[in-house]
PDB file of C-alpha atoms and ligand atoms in Angstrom:
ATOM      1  CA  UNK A   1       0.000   0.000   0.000  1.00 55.00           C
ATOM      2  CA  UNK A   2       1.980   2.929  -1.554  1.00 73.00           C
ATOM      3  CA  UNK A   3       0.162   5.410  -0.339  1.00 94.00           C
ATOM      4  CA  UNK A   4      -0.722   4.113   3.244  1.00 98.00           C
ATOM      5  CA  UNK A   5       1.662   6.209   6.062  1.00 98.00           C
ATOM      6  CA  UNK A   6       1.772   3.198   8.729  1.00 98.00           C
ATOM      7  CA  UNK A   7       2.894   0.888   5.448  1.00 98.00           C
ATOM      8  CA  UNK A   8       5.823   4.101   5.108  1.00 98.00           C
ATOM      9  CA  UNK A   9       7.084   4.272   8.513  1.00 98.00           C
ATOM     10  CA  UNK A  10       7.119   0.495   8.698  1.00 98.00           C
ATOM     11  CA  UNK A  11       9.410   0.425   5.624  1.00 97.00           C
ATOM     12  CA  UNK A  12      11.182   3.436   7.022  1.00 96.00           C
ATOM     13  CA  UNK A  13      10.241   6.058   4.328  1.00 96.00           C
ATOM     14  CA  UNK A  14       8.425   8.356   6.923  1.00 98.00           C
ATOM     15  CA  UNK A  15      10.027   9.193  10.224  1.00 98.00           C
ATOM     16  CA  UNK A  16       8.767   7.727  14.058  1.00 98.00           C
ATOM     17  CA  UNK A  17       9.739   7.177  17.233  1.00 98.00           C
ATOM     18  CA  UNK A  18      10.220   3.309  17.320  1.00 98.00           C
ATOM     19  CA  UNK A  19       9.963   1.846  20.624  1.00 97.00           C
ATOM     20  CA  UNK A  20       9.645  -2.123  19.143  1.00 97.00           C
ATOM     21  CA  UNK A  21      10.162  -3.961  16.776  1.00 97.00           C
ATOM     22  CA  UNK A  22       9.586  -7.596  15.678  1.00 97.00           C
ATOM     23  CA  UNK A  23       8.927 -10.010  12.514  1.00 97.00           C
ATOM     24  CA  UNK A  24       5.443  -9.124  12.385  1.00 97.00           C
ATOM     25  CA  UNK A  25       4.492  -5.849  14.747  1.00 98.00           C
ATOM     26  CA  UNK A  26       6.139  -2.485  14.940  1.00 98.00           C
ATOM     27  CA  UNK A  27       5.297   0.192  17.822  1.00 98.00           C
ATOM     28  CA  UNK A  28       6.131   3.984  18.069  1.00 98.00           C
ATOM     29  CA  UNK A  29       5.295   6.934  19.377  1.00 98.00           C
ATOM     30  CA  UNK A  30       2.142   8.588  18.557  1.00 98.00           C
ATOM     31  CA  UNK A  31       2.916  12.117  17.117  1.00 98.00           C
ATOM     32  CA  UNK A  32      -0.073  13.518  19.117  1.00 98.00           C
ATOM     33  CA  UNK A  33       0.076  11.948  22.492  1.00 98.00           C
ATOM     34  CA  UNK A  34      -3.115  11.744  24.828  1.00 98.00           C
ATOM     35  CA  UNK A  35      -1.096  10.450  27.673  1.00 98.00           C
ATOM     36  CA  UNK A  36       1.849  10.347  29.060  1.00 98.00           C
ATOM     37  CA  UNK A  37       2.579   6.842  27.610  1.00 98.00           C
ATOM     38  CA  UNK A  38       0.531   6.354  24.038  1.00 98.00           C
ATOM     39  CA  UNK A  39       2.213   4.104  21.782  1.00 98.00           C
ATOM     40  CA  UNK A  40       0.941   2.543  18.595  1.00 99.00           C
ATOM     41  CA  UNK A  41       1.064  -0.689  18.085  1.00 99.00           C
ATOM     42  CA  UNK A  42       1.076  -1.634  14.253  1.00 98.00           C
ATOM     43  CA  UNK A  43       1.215  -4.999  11.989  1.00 98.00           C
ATOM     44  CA  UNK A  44       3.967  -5.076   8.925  1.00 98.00           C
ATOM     45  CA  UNK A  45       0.939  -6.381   7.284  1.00 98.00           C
ATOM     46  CA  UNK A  46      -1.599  -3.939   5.568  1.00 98.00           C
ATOM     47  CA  UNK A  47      -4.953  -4.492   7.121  1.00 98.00           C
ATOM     48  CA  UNK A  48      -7.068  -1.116   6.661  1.00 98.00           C
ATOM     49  CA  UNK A  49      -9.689  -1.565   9.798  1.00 98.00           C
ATOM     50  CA  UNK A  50     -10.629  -4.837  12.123  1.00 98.00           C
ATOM     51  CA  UNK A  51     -13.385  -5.592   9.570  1.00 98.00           C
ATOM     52  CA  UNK A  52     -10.554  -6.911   7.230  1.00 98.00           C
ATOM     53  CA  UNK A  53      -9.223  -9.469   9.631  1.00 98.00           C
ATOM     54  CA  UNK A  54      -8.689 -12.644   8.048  1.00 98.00           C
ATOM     55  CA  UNK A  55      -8.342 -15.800  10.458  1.00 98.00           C
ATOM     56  CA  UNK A  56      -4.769 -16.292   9.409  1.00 98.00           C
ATOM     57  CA  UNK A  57      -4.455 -12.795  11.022  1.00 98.00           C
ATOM     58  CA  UNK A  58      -5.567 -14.099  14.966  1.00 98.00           C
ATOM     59  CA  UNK A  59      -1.860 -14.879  15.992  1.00 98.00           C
ATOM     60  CA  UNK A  60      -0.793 -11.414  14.514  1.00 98.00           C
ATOM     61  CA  UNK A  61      -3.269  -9.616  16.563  1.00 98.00           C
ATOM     62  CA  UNK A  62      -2.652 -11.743  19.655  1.00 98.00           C
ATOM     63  CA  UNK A  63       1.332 -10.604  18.931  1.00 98.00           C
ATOM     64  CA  UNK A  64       0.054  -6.841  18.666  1.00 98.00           C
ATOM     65  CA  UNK A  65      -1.506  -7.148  22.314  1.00 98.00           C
ATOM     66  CA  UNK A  66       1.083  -8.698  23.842  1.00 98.00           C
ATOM     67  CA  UNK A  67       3.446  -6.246  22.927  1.00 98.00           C
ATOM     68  CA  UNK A  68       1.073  -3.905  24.212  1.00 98.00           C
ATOM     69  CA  UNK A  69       1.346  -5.457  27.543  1.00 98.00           C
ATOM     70  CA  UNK A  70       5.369  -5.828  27.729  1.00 98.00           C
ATOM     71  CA  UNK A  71       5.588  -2.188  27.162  1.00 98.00           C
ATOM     72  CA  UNK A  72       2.630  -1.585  29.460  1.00 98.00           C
ATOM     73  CA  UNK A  73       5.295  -3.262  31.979  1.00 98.00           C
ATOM     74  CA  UNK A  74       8.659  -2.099  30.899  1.00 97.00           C
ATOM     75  CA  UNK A  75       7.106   1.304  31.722  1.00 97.00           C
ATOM     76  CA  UNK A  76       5.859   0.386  34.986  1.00 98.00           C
ATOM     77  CA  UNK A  77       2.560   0.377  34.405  1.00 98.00           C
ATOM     78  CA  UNK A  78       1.186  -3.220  34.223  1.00 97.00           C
ATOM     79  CA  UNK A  79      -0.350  -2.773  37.437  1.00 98.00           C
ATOM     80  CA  UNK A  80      -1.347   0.883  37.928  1.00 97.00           C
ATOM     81  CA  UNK A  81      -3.878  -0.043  34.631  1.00 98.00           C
ATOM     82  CA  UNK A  82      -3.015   1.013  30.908  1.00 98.00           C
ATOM     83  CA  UNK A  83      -6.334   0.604  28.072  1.00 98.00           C
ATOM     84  CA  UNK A  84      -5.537  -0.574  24.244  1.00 98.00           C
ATOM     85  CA  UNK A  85      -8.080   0.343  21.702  1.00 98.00           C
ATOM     86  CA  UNK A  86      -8.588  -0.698  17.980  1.00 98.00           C
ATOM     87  CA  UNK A  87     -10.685   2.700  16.599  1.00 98.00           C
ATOM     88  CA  UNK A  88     -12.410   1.469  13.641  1.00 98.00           C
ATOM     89  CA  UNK A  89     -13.998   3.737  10.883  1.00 98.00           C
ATOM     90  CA  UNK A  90     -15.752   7.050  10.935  1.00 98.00           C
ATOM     91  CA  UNK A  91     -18.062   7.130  14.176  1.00 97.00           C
ATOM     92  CA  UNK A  92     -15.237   5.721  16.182  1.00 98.00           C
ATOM     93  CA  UNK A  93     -12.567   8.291  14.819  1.00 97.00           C
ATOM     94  CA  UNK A  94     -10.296   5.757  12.975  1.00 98.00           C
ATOM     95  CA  UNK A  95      -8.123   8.327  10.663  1.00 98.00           C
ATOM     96  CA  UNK A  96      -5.427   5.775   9.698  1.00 98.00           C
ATOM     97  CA  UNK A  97      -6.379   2.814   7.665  1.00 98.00           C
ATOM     98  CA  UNK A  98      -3.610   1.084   8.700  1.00 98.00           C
ATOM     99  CA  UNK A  99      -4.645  -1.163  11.742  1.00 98.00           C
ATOM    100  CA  UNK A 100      -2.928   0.011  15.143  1.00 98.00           C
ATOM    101  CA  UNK A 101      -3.436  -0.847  18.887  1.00 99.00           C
ATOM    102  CA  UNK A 102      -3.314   2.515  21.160  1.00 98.00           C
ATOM    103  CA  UNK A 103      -1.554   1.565  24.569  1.00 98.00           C
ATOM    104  CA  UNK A 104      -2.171   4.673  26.731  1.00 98.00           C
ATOM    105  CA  UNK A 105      -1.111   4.862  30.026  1.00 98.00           C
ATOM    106  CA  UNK A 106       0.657   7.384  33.072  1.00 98.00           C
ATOM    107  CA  UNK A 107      -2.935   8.752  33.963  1.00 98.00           C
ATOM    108  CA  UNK A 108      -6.509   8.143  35.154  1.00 97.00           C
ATOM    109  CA  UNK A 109      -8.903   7.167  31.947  1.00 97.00           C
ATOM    110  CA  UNK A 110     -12.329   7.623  32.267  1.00 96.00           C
ATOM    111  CA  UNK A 111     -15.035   5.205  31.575  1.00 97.00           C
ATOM    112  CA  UNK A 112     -16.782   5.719  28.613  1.00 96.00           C
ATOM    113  CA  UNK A 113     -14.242   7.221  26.316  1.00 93.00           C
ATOM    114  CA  UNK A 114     -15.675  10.319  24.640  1.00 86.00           C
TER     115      UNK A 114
HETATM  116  P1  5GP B 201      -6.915   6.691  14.878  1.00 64.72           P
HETATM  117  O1  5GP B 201      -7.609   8.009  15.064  1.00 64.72           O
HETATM  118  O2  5GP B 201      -6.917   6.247  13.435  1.00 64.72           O
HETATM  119  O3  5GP B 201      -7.392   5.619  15.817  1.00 64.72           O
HETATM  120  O4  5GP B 201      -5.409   6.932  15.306  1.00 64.72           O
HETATM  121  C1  5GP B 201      -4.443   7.448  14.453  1.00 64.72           C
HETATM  122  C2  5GP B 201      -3.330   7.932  15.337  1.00 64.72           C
HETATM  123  O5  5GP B 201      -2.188   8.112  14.533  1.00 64.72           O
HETATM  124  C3  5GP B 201      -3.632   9.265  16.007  1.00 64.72           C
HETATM  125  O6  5GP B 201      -3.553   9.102  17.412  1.00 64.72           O
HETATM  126  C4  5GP B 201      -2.559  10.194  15.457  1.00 64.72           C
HETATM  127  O7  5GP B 201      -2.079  11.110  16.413  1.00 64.72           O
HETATM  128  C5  5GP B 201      -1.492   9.228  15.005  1.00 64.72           C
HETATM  129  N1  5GP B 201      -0.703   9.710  13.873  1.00 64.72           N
HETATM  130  C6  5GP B 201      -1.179  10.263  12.731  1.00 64.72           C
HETATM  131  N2  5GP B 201      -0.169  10.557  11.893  1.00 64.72           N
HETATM  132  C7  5GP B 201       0.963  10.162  12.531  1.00 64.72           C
HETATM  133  C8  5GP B 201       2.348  10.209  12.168  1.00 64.72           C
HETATM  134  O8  5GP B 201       2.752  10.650  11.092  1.00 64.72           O
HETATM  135  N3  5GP B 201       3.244   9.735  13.086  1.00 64.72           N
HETATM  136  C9  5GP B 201       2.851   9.220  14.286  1.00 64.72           C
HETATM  137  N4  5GP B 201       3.813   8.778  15.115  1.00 64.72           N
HETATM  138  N5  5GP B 201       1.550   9.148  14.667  1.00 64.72           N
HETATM  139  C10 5GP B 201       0.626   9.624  13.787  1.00 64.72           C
HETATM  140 ZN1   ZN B 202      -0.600   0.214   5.483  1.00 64.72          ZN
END
């Protein structure tokens, strides 16, 4: 996907702030933080939203949220509480149709999300 930005930083033609890396996911930075830890957590693969999931895809995902949690740890939060979110399409505010996990964390997060 040419034209895709998570496809560009994962093949390093658009700038981020990795934090992890592995065969299948890659996590960085997200340029607009809305805590103190947010992180997105992104498959090599193309997938535009969780409608697109294929069931070849499960042990990807279950790779994306466990990389959530060993960051959720290596920053001390594991216990304190962190939430990962999938926002898919327009009335949940998905922008990038690119999958990604957010892993926010380092403050209180209300209950229902806006
Ligand atoms: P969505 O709204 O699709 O769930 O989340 C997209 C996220 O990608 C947003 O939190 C946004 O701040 C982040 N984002 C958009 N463009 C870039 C970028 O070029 N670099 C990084 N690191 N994050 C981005
Ligand atoms: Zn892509």
């Amino acid at each position: 996907m040419s034209d895709c930005l998570f496809c560009k930083i994962v093949e390093g033609g658009v700038p981020a702030a990795l934090v992890y890396q592995d065969e299948a996911v890659v996590a960085f930075k997200d340029i607009n933080p809305q805590a103190p830890l947010h992180v997105l957590i992104i498959p090599r693969k193309h997938i535009a939203t969780l409608n697109d999931l294929a069931p070849e895809d499960d042990a990807l995902v279950g790779s994306m949220f466990r990389a959530a949690a060993a960051m959720a740890k290596e920053h001390g939060y594991h216990a304190r509480g962190y939430r990962t979110v999938f926002n898919t399409n327009r009335e949940a505010g998905q922008t990038v149709f690119h999958i990604h996990l957010h892993l926010l964390a380092g403050r209180g997060l209300t209950w229902p999300p806006g």
